[in-house]
PDB file of C-alpha atoms in Angstrom:
ATOM      1  CA  UNK Q  11     -57.686   3.699 -19.727  1.00 61.00           C
ATOM      2  CA  UNK Q  12     -57.277   1.035 -16.895  1.00 66.00           C
ATOM      3  CA  UNK Q  13     -54.968  -0.759 -19.515  1.00 67.00           C
ATOM      4  CA  UNK Q  14     -52.948   2.294 -19.643  1.00 68.00           C
ATOM      5  CA  UNK Q  15     -52.834   2.857 -16.017  1.00 61.00           C
ATOM      6  CA  UNK Q  16     -51.665  -0.795 -15.366  1.00 60.00           C
ATOM      7  CA  UNK Q  17     -49.100  -0.598 -18.127  1.00 60.00           C
ATOM      8  CA  UNK Q  18     -47.579   2.493 -16.709  1.00 64.00           C
ATOM      9  CA  UNK Q  19     -47.482   0.978 -13.253  1.00 64.00           C
ATOM     10  CA  UNK Q  20     -45.687  -2.041 -14.554  1.00 68.00           C
ATOM     11  CA  UNK Q  21     -43.330   0.151 -16.384  1.00 65.00           C
ATOM     12  CA  UNK Q  22     -42.659   1.905 -13.031  1.00 75.00           C
ATOM     13  CA  UNK Q  23     -42.129  -1.340 -11.314  1.00 72.00           C
ATOM     14  CA  UNK Q  24     -39.468  -2.549 -14.029  1.00 78.00           C
ATOM     15  CA  UNK Q  25     -37.524   0.648 -13.526  1.00 77.00           C
ATOM     16  CA  UNK Q  26     -37.456   0.289  -9.812  1.00 84.00           C
ATOM     17  CA  UNK Q  27     -36.371  -3.193  -9.987  1.00 81.00           C
ATOM     18  CA  UNK Q  28     -33.471  -2.153 -12.322  1.00 89.00           C
ATOM     19  CA  UNK Q  29     -32.588   0.506 -10.151  1.00 93.00           C
ATOM     20  CA  UNK Q  30     -32.598  -1.886  -7.509  1.00 92.00           C
ATOM     21  CA  UNK Q  31     -30.451  -4.590  -9.186  1.00 91.00           C
ATOM     22  CA  UNK Q  32     -27.882  -1.720  -9.993  1.00 95.00           C
ATOM     23  CA  UNK Q  33     -27.679  -0.792  -6.504  1.00 95.00           C
ATOM     24  CA  UNK Q  34     -27.340  -4.342  -4.996  1.00 96.00           C
ATOM     25  CA  UNK Q  35     -25.836  -6.230  -7.493  1.00 97.00           C
ATOM     26  CA  UNK Q  36     -22.295  -5.559  -6.649  1.00 98.00           C
ATOM     27  CA  UNK Q  37     -22.620  -6.242  -2.722  1.00 98.00           C
ATOM     28  CA  UNK Q  38     -25.157  -9.247  -3.184  1.00 98.00           C
ATOM     29  CA  UNK Q  39     -22.760 -11.094  -5.414  1.00 98.00           C
ATOM     30  CA  UNK Q  40     -19.628 -10.291  -3.458  1.00 98.00           C
ATOM     31  CA  UNK Q  41     -21.521 -11.345  -0.368  1.00 98.00           C
ATOM     32  CA  UNK Q  42     -22.920 -14.646  -1.994  1.00 98.00           C
ATOM     33  CA  UNK Q  43     -19.342 -15.457  -2.937  1.00 97.00           C
ATOM     34  CA  UNK Q  44     -18.033 -15.083   0.518  1.00 97.00           C
ATOM     35  CA  UNK Q  45     -21.156 -16.974   2.146  1.00 98.00           C
ATOM     36  CA  UNK Q  46     -20.277 -19.741  -0.302  1.00 97.00           C
ATOM     37  CA  UNK Q  47     -16.666 -19.529   0.719  1.00 96.00           C
ATOM     38  CA  UNK Q  48     -17.589 -20.129   4.273  1.00 96.00           C
ATOM     39  CA  UNK Q  49     -19.603 -23.008   3.556  1.00 97.00           C
ATOM     40  CA  UNK Q  50     -16.736 -24.505   1.281  1.00 95.00           C
ATOM     41  CA  UNK Q  51     -14.300 -23.921   4.169  1.00 94.00           C
ATOM     42  CA  UNK Q  52     -16.422 -25.772   6.658  1.00 95.00           C
ATOM     43  CA  UNK Q  53     -16.283 -28.992   4.357  1.00 95.00           C
ATOM     44  CA  UNK Q  54     -13.727 -31.891   4.125  1.00 94.00           C
ATOM     45  CA  UNK Q  55     -12.828 -30.965   0.470  1.00 92.00           C
ATOM     46  CA  UNK Q  56     -12.824 -27.058   0.598  1.00 91.00           C
ATOM     47  CA  UNK Q  57     -11.066 -26.384  -2.985  1.00 87.00           C
ATOM     48  CA  UNK Q  58     -13.687 -28.610  -4.565  1.00 90.00           C
ATOM     49  CA  UNK Q  59     -16.472 -26.756  -3.150  1.00 94.00           C
ATOM     50  CA  UNK Q  60     -14.825 -23.356  -3.446  1.00 93.00           C
ATOM     51  CA  UNK Q  61     -14.500 -23.682  -7.303  1.00 91.00           C
ATOM     52  CA  UNK Q  62     -18.271 -24.850  -7.585  1.00 94.00           C
ATOM     53  CA  UNK Q  63     -19.131 -21.869  -5.574  1.00 95.00           C
ATOM     54  CA  UNK Q  64     -16.695 -19.747  -7.944  1.00 94.00           C
ATOM     55  CA  UNK Q  65     -18.295 -21.056 -11.083  1.00 94.00           C
ATOM     56  CA  UNK Q  66     -21.697 -20.302  -9.697  1.00 96.00           C
ATOM     57  CA  UNK Q  67     -20.823 -16.697  -8.949  1.00 96.00           C
ATOM     58  CA  UNK Q  68     -19.502 -16.643 -12.746  1.00 96.00           C
ATOM     59  CA  UNK Q  69     -22.735 -17.725 -14.086  1.00 97.00           C
ATOM     60  CA  UNK Q  70     -24.520 -15.344 -11.871  1.00 97.00           C
ATOM     61  CA  UNK Q  71     -22.297 -12.208 -13.110  1.00 97.00           C
ATOM     62  CA  UNK Q  72     -23.187 -13.609 -17.077  1.00 97.00           C
ATOM     63  CA  UNK Q  73     -26.841 -13.621 -16.262  1.00 97.00           C
ATOM     64  CA  UNK Q  74     -26.550 -10.138 -14.782  1.00 97.00           C
ATOM     65  CA  UNK Q  75     -24.398  -8.903 -17.769  1.00 97.00           C
ATOM     66  CA  UNK Q  76     -27.161  -9.985 -20.126  1.00 96.00           C
ATOM     67  CA  UNK Q  77     -30.002  -8.272 -17.909  1.00 94.00           C
ATOM     68  CA  UNK Q  78     -28.445  -5.196 -17.089  1.00 96.00           C
ATOM     69  CA  UNK Q  79     -25.248  -4.125 -19.201  1.00 96.00           C
ATOM     70  CA  UNK Q  80     -23.050  -1.295 -18.728  1.00 97.00           C
ATOM     71  CA  UNK Q  81     -22.216  -1.329 -22.400  1.00 97.00           C
ATOM     72  CA  UNK Q  82     -24.070  -3.350 -24.931  1.00 96.00           C
ATOM     73  CA  UNK Q  83     -21.358  -3.126 -27.337  1.00 95.00           C
ATOM     74  CA  UNK Q  84     -19.269  -5.163 -24.840  1.00 97.00           C
ATOM     75  CA  UNK Q  85     -21.847  -7.876 -25.408  1.00 95.00           C
ATOM     76  CA  UNK Q  86     -20.424  -8.478 -29.117  1.00 94.00           C
ATOM     77  CA  UNK Q  87     -18.002 -11.497 -29.661  1.00 93.00           C
ATOM     78  CA  UNK Q  88     -14.293  -9.967 -29.968  1.00 91.00           C
ATOM     79  CA  UNK Q  89     -12.809 -13.372 -30.681  1.00 92.00           C
ATOM     80  CA  UNK Q  90     -10.735 -13.710 -27.651  1.00 93.00           C
ATOM     81  CA  UNK Q  91     -12.825 -15.805 -25.712  1.00 93.00           C
ATOM     82  CA  UNK Q  92     -10.654 -19.032 -26.111  1.00 93.00           C
ATOM     83  CA  UNK Q  93      -7.452 -17.280 -25.307  1.00 94.00           C
ATOM     84  CA  UNK Q  94      -9.338 -15.753 -22.163  1.00 93.00           C
ATOM     85  CA  UNK Q  95     -10.152 -18.929 -20.879  1.00 92.00           C
ATOM     86  CA  UNK Q  96      -6.872 -20.583 -21.665  1.00 92.00           C
ATOM     87  CA  UNK Q  97      -5.167 -17.844 -19.762  1.00 90.00           C
ATOM     88  CA  UNK Q  98      -7.772 -18.204 -16.758  1.00 87.00           C
ATOM     89  CA  UNK Q  99      -7.458 -21.924 -16.791  1.00 86.00           C
ATOM     90  CA  UNK Q 100      -3.782 -22.656 -17.607  1.00 83.00           C
ATOM     91  CA  UNK Q 101      -1.701 -19.702 -16.198  1.00 75.00           C
ATOM     92  CA  UNK Q 102      -3.732 -17.837 -13.910  1.00 66.00           C
ATOM     93  CA  UNK Q 103      -5.485 -20.938 -12.489  1.00 65.00           C
ATOM     94  CA  UNK Q 104      -2.036 -23.100 -12.537  1.00 67.00           C
ATOM     95  CA  UNK Q 105      -0.135 -20.287 -10.421  1.00 60.00           C
ATOM     96  CA  UNK Q 106      -2.937 -19.891  -8.150  1.00 60.00           C
ATOM     97  CA  UNK Q 107      -3.139 -23.596  -7.346  1.00 62.00           C
ATOM     98  CA  UNK Q 108       0.624 -23.601  -6.898  1.00 58.00           C
ATOM     99  CA  UNK Q 109       0.319 -20.709  -4.465  1.00 52.00           C
ATOM    100  CA  UNK Q 110      -2.151 -22.518  -2.435  1.00 57.00           C
ATOM    101  CA  UNK Q 111       0.033 -25.510  -2.519  1.00 57.00           C
ATOM    102  CA  UNK Q 112       3.013 -23.633  -1.447  1.00 54.00           C
ATOM    103  CA  UNK Q 113       0.866 -21.964   1.448  1.00 52.00           C
ATOM    104  CA  UNK Q 114      -0.118 -25.421   2.603  1.00 53.00           C
ATOM    105  CA  UNK Q 115       3.532 -26.402   2.718  1.00 53.00           C
ATOM    106  CA  UNK Q 116       4.577 -23.384   4.640  1.00 50.00           C
ATOM    107  CA  UNK Q 117       1.771 -23.839   7.175  1.00 49.00           C
ATOM    108  CA  UNK Q 118       2.562 -27.537   7.737  1.00 49.00           C
ATOM    109  CA  UNK Q 119       6.358 -26.659   7.969  1.00 46.00           C
ATOM    110  CA  UNK Q 120       5.620 -23.882  10.428  1.00 47.00           C
ATOM    111  CA  UNK Q 121       3.617 -26.319  12.769  1.00 45.00           C
ATOM    112  CA  UNK Q 122       6.083 -29.045  12.593  1.00 45.00           C
ATOM    113  CA  UNK Q 123       9.109 -26.703  13.451  1.00 41.00           C
ATOM    114  CA  UNK Q 124       7.841 -24.373  15.870  1.00 44.00           C
ATOM    115  CA  UNK Q 125       6.910 -25.155  19.552  1.00 43.00           C
ATOM    116  CA  UNK Q 126       3.218 -25.631  19.892  1.00 42.00           C
ATOM    117  CA  UNK Q 127       3.121 -22.738  22.098  1.00 36.00           C
ATOM    118  CA  UNK Q 128       5.020 -20.318  19.962  1.00 40.00           C
ATOM    119  CA  UNK Q 129       3.816 -17.976  17.170  1.00 49.00           C
ATOM    120  CA  UNK Q 130       5.615 -17.859  13.980  1.00 53.00           C
ATOM    121  CA  UNK Q 131       5.434 -14.168  13.429  1.00 75.00           C
ATOM    122  CA  UNK Q 132       3.862 -11.067  14.963  1.00 92.00           C
ATOM    123  CA  UNK Q 133       0.648 -11.805  13.321  1.00 96.00           C
ATOM    124  CA  UNK Q 134      -2.220 -11.176  15.955  1.00 96.00           C
ATOM    125  CA  UNK Q 135      -3.635 -14.732  16.150  1.00 94.00           C
ATOM    126  CA  UNK Q 136      -5.413 -13.838  19.270  1.00 95.00           C
ATOM    127  CA  UNK Q 137      -7.689 -11.172  16.894  1.00 96.00           C
ATOM    128  CA  UNK Q 138     -11.544 -12.665  15.733  1.00 97.00           C
ATOM    129  CA  UNK Q 139     -10.744 -13.970  12.211  1.00 96.00           C
ATOM    130  CA  UNK Q 140     -12.868 -11.244  10.441  1.00 96.00           C
ATOM    131  CA  UNK Q 141     -10.234  -8.768  11.746  1.00 97.00           C
ATOM    132  CA  UNK Q 142      -7.435 -11.017  10.710  1.00 98.00           C
ATOM    133  CA  UNK Q 143      -8.831 -11.283   7.414  1.00 97.00           C
ATOM    134  CA  UNK Q 144      -9.343  -7.504   7.172  1.00 97.00           C
ATOM    135  CA  UNK Q 145      -5.773  -6.894   8.171  1.00 98.00           C
ATOM    136  CA  UNK Q 146      -4.490  -9.588   5.706  1.00 97.00           C
ATOM    137  CA  UNK Q 147      -6.411  -7.707   2.919  1.00 97.00           C
ATOM    138  CA  UNK Q 148      -4.793  -4.668   3.936  1.00 97.00           C
ATOM    139  CA  UNK Q 149      -1.266  -6.073   3.928  1.00 98.00           C
ATOM    140  CA  UNK Q 150      -1.795  -8.051   0.756  1.00 97.00           C
ATOM    141  CA  UNK Q 151      -2.998  -5.283  -0.980  1.00 98.00           C
ATOM    142  CA  UNK Q 152       0.043  -3.015  -0.482  1.00 98.00           C
ATOM    143  CA  UNK Q 153       1.937  -5.758  -2.186  1.00 97.00           C
ATOM    144  CA  UNK Q 154      -0.599  -5.990  -5.055  1.00 97.00           C
ATOM    145  CA  UNK Q 155      -0.549  -2.222  -5.479  1.00 98.00           C
ATOM    146  CA  UNK Q 156       3.442  -1.897  -5.510  1.00 98.00           C
ATOM    147  CA  UNK Q 157       3.299  -4.948  -8.350  1.00 98.00           C
ATOM    148  CA  UNK Q 158       0.600  -3.303 -10.020  1.00 98.00           C
ATOM    149  CA  UNK Q 159       1.806   0.152 -10.081  1.00 98.00           C
ATOM    150  CA  UNK Q 160       5.343  -1.052 -11.013  1.00 98.00           C
ATOM    151  CA  UNK Q 161       3.501  -3.153 -14.164  1.00 97.00           C
ATOM    152  CA  UNK Q 162       2.326   0.549 -15.346  1.00 96.00           C
ATOM    153  CA  UNK Q 163       5.442   2.372 -14.866  1.00 95.00           C
ATOM    154  CA  UNK Q 164       8.499  -0.127 -15.428  1.00 95.00           C
ATOM    155  CA  UNK Q 165       8.852  -0.860 -19.164  1.00 94.00           C
ATOM    156  CA  UNK Q 166      10.228  -4.632 -18.603  1.00 95.00           C
ATOM    157  CA  UNK Q 167       6.887  -5.277 -16.487  1.00 97.00           C
ATOM    158  CA  UNK Q 168       4.696  -3.620 -18.821  1.00 97.00           C
ATOM    159  CA  UNK Q 169       5.333  -6.276 -21.661  1.00 96.00           C
ATOM    160  CA  UNK Q 170       3.719  -8.781 -19.216  1.00 97.00           C
ATOM    161  CA  UNK Q 171       0.966  -6.791 -18.096  1.00 97.00           C
ATOM    162  CA  UNK Q 172      -0.170  -5.401 -21.607  1.00 97.00           C
ATOM    163  CA  UNK Q 173      -1.674  -8.855 -22.529  1.00 96.00           C
ATOM    164  CA  UNK Q 174      -4.440  -8.306 -19.724  1.00 96.00           C
ATOM    165  CA  UNK Q 175      -5.369  -4.588 -20.916  1.00 96.00           C
ATOM    166  CA  UNK Q 176      -5.360  -5.537 -24.777  1.00 96.00           C
ATOM    167  CA  UNK Q 177      -8.889  -6.563 -24.101  1.00 96.00           C
ATOM    168  CA  UNK Q 178     -11.446  -4.455 -26.041  1.00 95.00           C
ATOM    169  CA  UNK Q 179     -14.444  -4.897 -23.807  1.00 96.00           C
ATOM    170  CA  UNK Q 180     -14.803  -5.885 -20.126  1.00 97.00           C
ATOM    171  CA  UNK Q 181     -16.795  -8.682 -18.945  1.00 97.00           C
ATOM    172  CA  UNK Q 182     -16.533 -11.572 -16.476  1.00 96.00           C
ATOM    173  CA  UNK Q 183     -14.726 -13.982 -18.906  1.00 95.00           C
ATOM    174  CA  UNK Q 184     -11.428 -11.950 -19.370  1.00 94.00           C
ATOM    175  CA  UNK Q 185     -10.907 -11.570 -15.564  1.00 93.00           C
ATOM    176  CA  UNK Q 186      -8.007 -14.082 -15.633  1.00 92.00           C
ATOM    177  CA  UNK Q 187      -6.480 -12.893 -18.946  1.00 95.00           C
ATOM    178  CA  UNK Q 188      -2.982 -12.270 -17.339  1.00 94.00           C
ATOM    179  CA  UNK Q 189       0.299 -13.435 -18.506  1.00 94.00           C
ATOM    180  CA  UNK Q 190       1.968 -16.059 -15.912  1.00 92.00           C
ATOM    181  CA  UNK Q 191       4.709 -13.977 -15.289  1.00 94.00           C
ATOM    182  CA  UNK Q 192       2.364 -11.006 -14.269  1.00 95.00           C
ATOM    183  CA  UNK Q 193       0.411 -13.525 -12.091  1.00 92.00           C
ATOM    184  CA  UNK Q 194       3.632 -14.915 -10.162  1.00 92.00           C
ATOM    185  CA  UNK Q 195       4.719 -11.277  -9.588  1.00 95.00           C
ATOM    186  CA  UNK Q 196       1.664 -10.421  -7.780  1.00 94.00           C
ATOM    187  CA  UNK Q 197       1.110 -13.651  -5.876  1.00 92.00           C
ATOM    188  CA  UNK Q 198       4.960 -12.872  -4.393  1.00 93.00           C
ATOM    189  CA  UNK Q 199       4.376  -9.561  -3.661  1.00 96.00           C
ATOM    190  CA  UNK Q 200       1.180  -9.882  -1.851  1.00 95.00           C
ATOM    191  CA  UNK Q 201       1.498 -13.414  -0.466  1.00 93.00           C
ATOM    192  CA  UNK Q 202       5.370 -13.191   0.928  1.00 94.00           C
ATOM    193  CA  UNK Q 203       4.365 -10.530   3.668  1.00 95.00           C
ATOM    194  CA  UNK Q 204       1.635 -12.479   4.830  1.00 95.00           C
ATOM    195  CA  UNK Q 205       4.098 -15.466   5.219  1.00 92.00           C
ATOM    196  CA  UNK Q 206       6.758 -13.181   7.095  1.00 94.00           C
ATOM    197  CA  UNK Q 207       4.265 -11.976   9.433  1.00 95.00           C
ATOM    198  CA  UNK Q 208       3.139 -15.651  10.244  1.00 94.00           C
ATOM    199  CA  UNK Q 209      -0.499 -15.417   8.958  1.00 95.00           C
ATOM    200  CA  UNK Q 210      -2.521 -18.298   9.617  1.00 93.00           C
ATOM    201  CA  UNK Q 211      -3.652 -20.391   6.457  1.00 91.00           C
ATOM    202  CA  UNK Q 212      -7.092 -19.534   6.824  1.00 94.00           C
ATOM    203  CA  UNK Q 213      -6.377 -16.064   6.378  1.00 96.00           C
ATOM    204  CA  UNK Q 214      -4.647 -16.777   3.031  1.00 94.00           C
ATOM    205  CA  UNK Q 215      -7.608 -18.728   2.075  1.00 92.00           C
ATOM    206  CA  UNK Q 216      -9.947 -16.001   2.900  1.00 96.00           C
ATOM    207  CA  UNK Q 217      -7.841 -13.257   1.270  1.00 96.00           C
ATOM    208  CA  UNK Q 218      -7.635 -15.277  -1.759  1.00 93.00           C
ATOM    209  CA  UNK Q 219     -11.523 -16.002  -1.874  1.00 94.00           C
ATOM    210  CA  UNK Q 220     -12.110 -11.929  -1.618  1.00 96.00           C
ATOM    211  CA  UNK Q 221      -9.514 -11.460  -4.228  1.00 95.00           C
ATOM    212  CA  UNK Q 222     -11.059 -13.793  -6.762  1.00 94.00           C
ATOM    213  CA  UNK Q 223     -14.791 -12.486  -6.150  1.00 96.00           C
ATOM    214  CA  UNK Q 224     -13.778  -8.751  -6.389  1.00 97.00           C
ATOM    215  CA  UNK Q 225     -11.581  -9.442  -9.376  1.00 95.00           C
ATOM    216  CA  UNK Q 226     -14.656 -10.979 -11.215  1.00 96.00           C
ATOM    217  CA  UNK Q 227     -16.950  -8.220 -10.304  1.00 97.00           C
ATOM    218  CA  UNK Q 228     -14.218  -5.455 -11.080  1.00 97.00           C
ATOM    219  CA  UNK Q 229     -14.456  -6.799 -14.884  1.00 97.00           C
ATOM    220  CA  UNK Q 230     -18.033  -7.237 -14.936  1.00 97.00           C
ATOM    221  CA  UNK Q 231     -20.384  -5.627 -17.547  1.00 98.00           C
ATOM    222  CA  UNK Q 232     -23.010  -4.642 -15.157  1.00 98.00           C
ATOM    223  CA  UNK Q 233     -24.418  -1.187 -14.914  1.00 97.00           C
ATOM    224  CA  UNK Q 234     -23.952  -1.116 -11.043  1.00 97.00           C
ATOM    225  CA  UNK Q 235     -24.248   1.916  -8.853  1.00 96.00           C
ATOM    226  CA  UNK Q 236     -21.709   1.428  -6.010  1.00 97.00           C
ATOM    227  CA  UNK Q 237     -21.849   4.961  -4.720  1.00 95.00           C
ATOM    228  CA  UNK Q 238     -19.922   5.244  -1.366  1.00 96.00           C
ATOM    229  CA  UNK Q 239     -18.282   2.027  -1.814  1.00 97.00           C
ATOM    230  CA  UNK Q 240     -15.865   3.292  -4.477  1.00 97.00           C
ATOM    231  CA  UNK Q 241     -14.321   4.989  -1.621  1.00 97.00           C
ATOM    232  CA  UNK Q 242     -13.193   1.808   0.036  1.00 97.00           C
ATOM    233  CA  UNK Q 243     -13.165  -1.159  -2.500  1.00 98.00           C
ATOM    234  CA  UNK Q 244     -11.911  -1.656  -6.200  1.00 98.00           C
ATOM    235  CA  UNK Q 245     -15.224  -1.366  -7.906  1.00 98.00           C
ATOM    236  CA  UNK Q 246     -16.373  -1.764 -11.738  1.00 97.00           C
ATOM    237  CA  UNK Q 247     -16.369   1.971 -12.181  1.00 96.00           C
ATOM    238  CA  UNK Q 248     -13.070   2.688 -10.769  1.00 97.00           C
ATOM    239  CA  UNK Q 249     -11.452  -0.312 -12.741  1.00 97.00           C
ATOM    240  CA  UNK Q 250     -13.025   0.894 -15.895  1.00 97.00           C
ATOM    241  CA  UNK Q 251     -11.063   4.269 -15.412  1.00 97.00           C
ATOM    242  CA  UNK Q 252      -8.144   2.050 -15.132  1.00 97.00           C
ATOM    243  CA  UNK Q 253      -8.410   0.714 -18.659  1.00 97.00           C
ATOM    244  CA  UNK Q 254      -8.771   4.027 -20.157  1.00 95.00           C
ATOM    245  CA  UNK Q 255      -6.262   4.467 -23.100  1.00 92.00           C
ATOM    246  CA  UNK Q 256      -5.567   7.857 -21.845  1.00 92.00           C
ATOM    247  CA  UNK Q 257      -2.466   8.003 -19.427  1.00 88.00           C
ATOM    248  CA  UNK Q 258      -3.758  10.443 -17.051  1.00 91.00           C
ATOM    249  CA  UNK Q 259      -6.644   8.164 -16.342  1.00 94.00           C
ATOM    250  CA  UNK Q 260      -5.395   4.502 -16.867  1.00 94.00           C
ATOM    251  CA  UNK Q 261      -2.276   5.117 -14.324  1.00 95.00           C
ATOM    252  CA  UNK Q 262      -4.936   5.194 -11.653  1.00 97.00           C
ATOM    253  CA  UNK Q 263      -6.983   3.087  -9.389  1.00 98.00           C
ATOM    254  CA  UNK Q 264      -4.201   0.077  -8.982  1.00 98.00           C
ATOM    255  CA  UNK Q 265      -6.128  -1.467  -6.048  1.00 97.00           C
ATOM    256  CA  UNK Q 266      -7.194  -4.760  -6.571  1.00 96.00           C
ATOM    257  CA  UNK Q 267      -9.623  -5.151  -3.779  1.00 97.00           C
ATOM    258  CA  UNK Q 268      -9.679  -1.737  -1.600  1.00 97.00           C
ATOM    259  CA  UNK Q 269      -8.515   1.549  -2.655  1.00 98.00           C
ATOM    260  CA  UNK Q 270      -6.741   2.431   0.655  1.00 97.00           C
ATOM    261  CA  UNK Q 271      -3.299   2.591  -0.930  1.00 98.00           C
ATOM    262  CA  UNK Q 272      -4.565   4.567  -3.947  1.00 98.00           C
ATOM    263  CA  UNK Q 273      -5.764   7.450  -1.847  1.00 98.00           C
ATOM    264  CA  UNK Q 274      -2.655   7.298   0.399  1.00 98.00           C
ATOM    265  CA  UNK Q 275      -0.389   7.652  -2.639  1.00 98.00           C
ATOM    266  CA  UNK Q 276      -2.711   9.891  -4.715  1.00 97.00           C
ATOM    267  CA  UNK Q 277      -3.514   7.522  -7.614  1.00 98.00           C
ATOM    268  CA  UNK Q 278      -7.181   7.473  -6.804  1.00 98.00           C
ATOM    269  CA  UNK Q 279      -9.137   8.370  -9.627  1.00 97.00           C
ATOM    270  CA  UNK Q 280     -13.112   8.499  -9.801  1.00 96.00           C
ATOM    271  CA  UNK Q 281     -14.794  12.085 -11.440  1.00 95.00           C
ATOM    272  CA  UNK Q 282     -18.189  12.173 -10.889  1.00 88.00           C
ATOM    273  CA  UNK Q 283     -18.724  14.458 -14.246  1.00 89.00           C
ATOM    274  CA  UNK Q 284     -18.427  12.023 -16.789  1.00 91.00           C
ATOM    275  CA  UNK Q 285     -19.037   8.426 -17.797  1.00 91.00           C
ATOM    276  CA  UNK Q 286     -15.704   5.686 -17.806  1.00 94.00           C
ATOM    277  CA  UNK Q 287     -14.676   5.069 -21.049  1.00 91.00           C
ATOM    278  CA  UNK Q 288     -15.853   2.234 -23.292  1.00 93.00           C
ATOM    279  CA  UNK Q 289     -13.239   2.420 -25.910  1.00 91.00           C
ATOM    280  CA  UNK Q 290     -10.567   0.454 -24.305  1.00 95.00           C
ATOM    281  CA  UNK Q 291      -7.322  -1.495 -25.344  1.00 92.00           C
ATOM    282  CA  UNK Q 292      -3.661  -0.570 -25.943  1.00 93.00           C
ATOM    283  CA  UNK Q 293      -1.967   1.017 -28.520  1.00 89.00           C
ATOM    284  CA  UNK Q 294       0.469  -1.927 -28.868  1.00 92.00           C
ATOM    285  CA  UNK Q 295      -0.342  -5.341 -30.693  1.00 94.00           C
ATOM    286  CA  UNK Q 296      -0.868  -8.613 -28.901  1.00 96.00           C
ATOM    287  CA  UNK Q 297      -0.240 -11.544 -31.043  1.00 96.00           C
ATOM    288  CA  UNK Q 298      -2.982 -14.044 -31.662  1.00 94.00           C
ATOM    289  CA  UNK Q 299      -3.076 -17.478 -30.015  1.00 95.00           C
ATOM    290  CA  UNK Q 300      -2.666 -18.623 -26.350  1.00 94.00           C
ATOM    291  CA  UNK Q 301       0.932 -19.895 -26.799  1.00 94.00           C
ATOM    292  CA  UNK Q 302       2.087 -17.088 -28.978  1.00 96.00           C
ATOM    293  CA  UNK Q 303       0.755 -14.626 -26.067  1.00 96.00           C
ATOM    294  CA  UNK Q 304       2.777 -16.542 -23.674  1.00 95.00           C
ATOM    295  CA  UNK Q 305       6.002 -15.947 -25.603  1.00 97.00           C
ATOM    296  CA  UNK Q 306       5.447 -12.515 -27.098  1.00 97.00           C
ATOM    297  CA  UNK Q 307       7.216 -10.747 -24.085  1.00 97.00           C
ATOM    298  CA  UNK Q 308      10.191 -12.834 -24.077  1.00 97.00           C
ATOM    299  CA  UNK Q 309      10.885 -12.406 -28.002  1.00 95.00           C
ATOM    300  CA  UNK Q 310      12.686  -8.830 -29.503  1.00 94.00           C
ATOM    301  CA  UNK Q 311       9.939  -8.526 -31.847  1.00 94.00           C
ATOM    302  CA  UNK Q 312       7.137  -9.313 -29.551  1.00 95.00           C
ATOM    303  CA  UNK Q 313       8.403  -6.788 -27.196  1.00 94.00           C
ATOM    304  CA  UNK Q 314       8.613  -4.429 -29.940  1.00 94.00           C
ATOM    305  CA  UNK Q 315       4.904  -4.959 -31.237  1.00 95.00           C
ATOM    306  CA  UNK Q 316       3.759  -4.212 -27.717  1.00 94.00           C
ATOM    307  CA  UNK Q 317       6.186  -1.454 -26.860  1.00 89.00           C
ATOM    308  CA  UNK Q 318       6.959   0.550 -30.165  1.00 76.00           C
ATOM    309  CA  UNK Q 319       3.456   2.024 -30.942  1.00 63.00           C
ATOM    310  CA  UNK Q 320       3.550   3.386 -27.282  1.00 49.00           C
ATOM    311  CA  UNK Q 321       6.383   5.358 -27.898  1.00 46.00           C
ATOM    312  CA  UNK Q 322       4.931   6.804 -30.949  1.00 50.00           C
ATOM    313  CA  UNK Q 323       1.687   7.928 -29.140  1.00 40.00           C
ATOM    314  CA  UNK Q 324       0.206   8.129 -25.662  1.00 44.00           C
ATOM    315  CA  UNK Q 325       1.208   4.561 -24.080  1.00 45.00           C
ATOM    316  CA  UNK Q 326      -1.847   3.113 -22.668  1.00 44.00           C
ATOM    317  CA  UNK Q 327      -2.170   2.334 -19.044  1.00 45.00           C
ATOM    318  CA  UNK Q 328      -2.611  -1.266 -17.935  1.00 42.00           C
TER     319      UNK Q 328
END
C-alpha cells in the first residue's frame, strides 16, 4: 500500500514537472539566450561568444525536444538534415554575417563623417538601451512583416520562400532553411529602416540576437504553453498555424518576433478550439540537394515544380 502511494506521488510530481516545463520552457530559453548575448557583448570578441551562446541554446532546445515533444512523428528522420544544416550555415549564416559587416561599416562611416555632437537620424539615442531595443524590434518587424507577407502573396517571391515551408516537420535544426534570396530580402527590409533612422550598432546587435533566438523557438518541436505571450510574441503555436497547408490558416501570423503588425493588419490567427496541424509541407516539389535547391527558383522547370501543383489545388502558405 505504501509503495502504491509513493508511486502515485512520484507520478504526480513528474506530471507537475512536465507541466512546469511546458509553461517555463519558452520564456526561460529566450531569457537564457538574451542573457548570454549580454555577456557576449561585454567581451572583446562578441561574435565568437555569441555563436557559442547560440550553439548552447540550440543544444538546449534539442534536449527539450526529446524530453517534451509537441509531435513525436516529427522526431523521425526526414532525410533533409544535411540540406537544413547547409542552408543554415552557407546561406542564412553567410547572409547574416554580411549584414553584420555592412552594419559595422555603416556605423564606422557615420562616426567618421558626422560631427561628434550630431546624430545620424531621428533615432532617440538618449533613451535607455532596453527601450531602444524594443523600438528597434517594432521597426524591424514591420519590414519583416512586409517581406514575409509579400513572399506569400506575390508568386515571384513565393518560389524562393517555398524552400522554407517544404519541410514536413518542425524542429530546431530546420530553423535556418531559407533560400539566400529570401534571407537577403528580409535583411534589407528589416535593417534599412533602422539604418535610415540612425539606430546605433548595439541596437542592431540586440535585434539580431532576439530574432535569432525567437526564430529557434518558433520552429522548435517542444510542447510549450505560451498563454498570454501568444498575444505579444511569435510563439511556436502561432508559427505552427503558419505552416499549415490550408491557405486560410497558413497565410497568417507573418510576424517573426512580435505579432503587433499581424494584429493591426488582421492576419493574426490563433483558434483555441483545435490543435495546430502536424501534416505540414507544400503541394509543390522542392528538388533534392543543397545546390539544386539554391538553383531551382531560377530555372523555368524548377519554378514550375514549385508553382504548378499549387495552381491545381489550394496553394500552401509559406
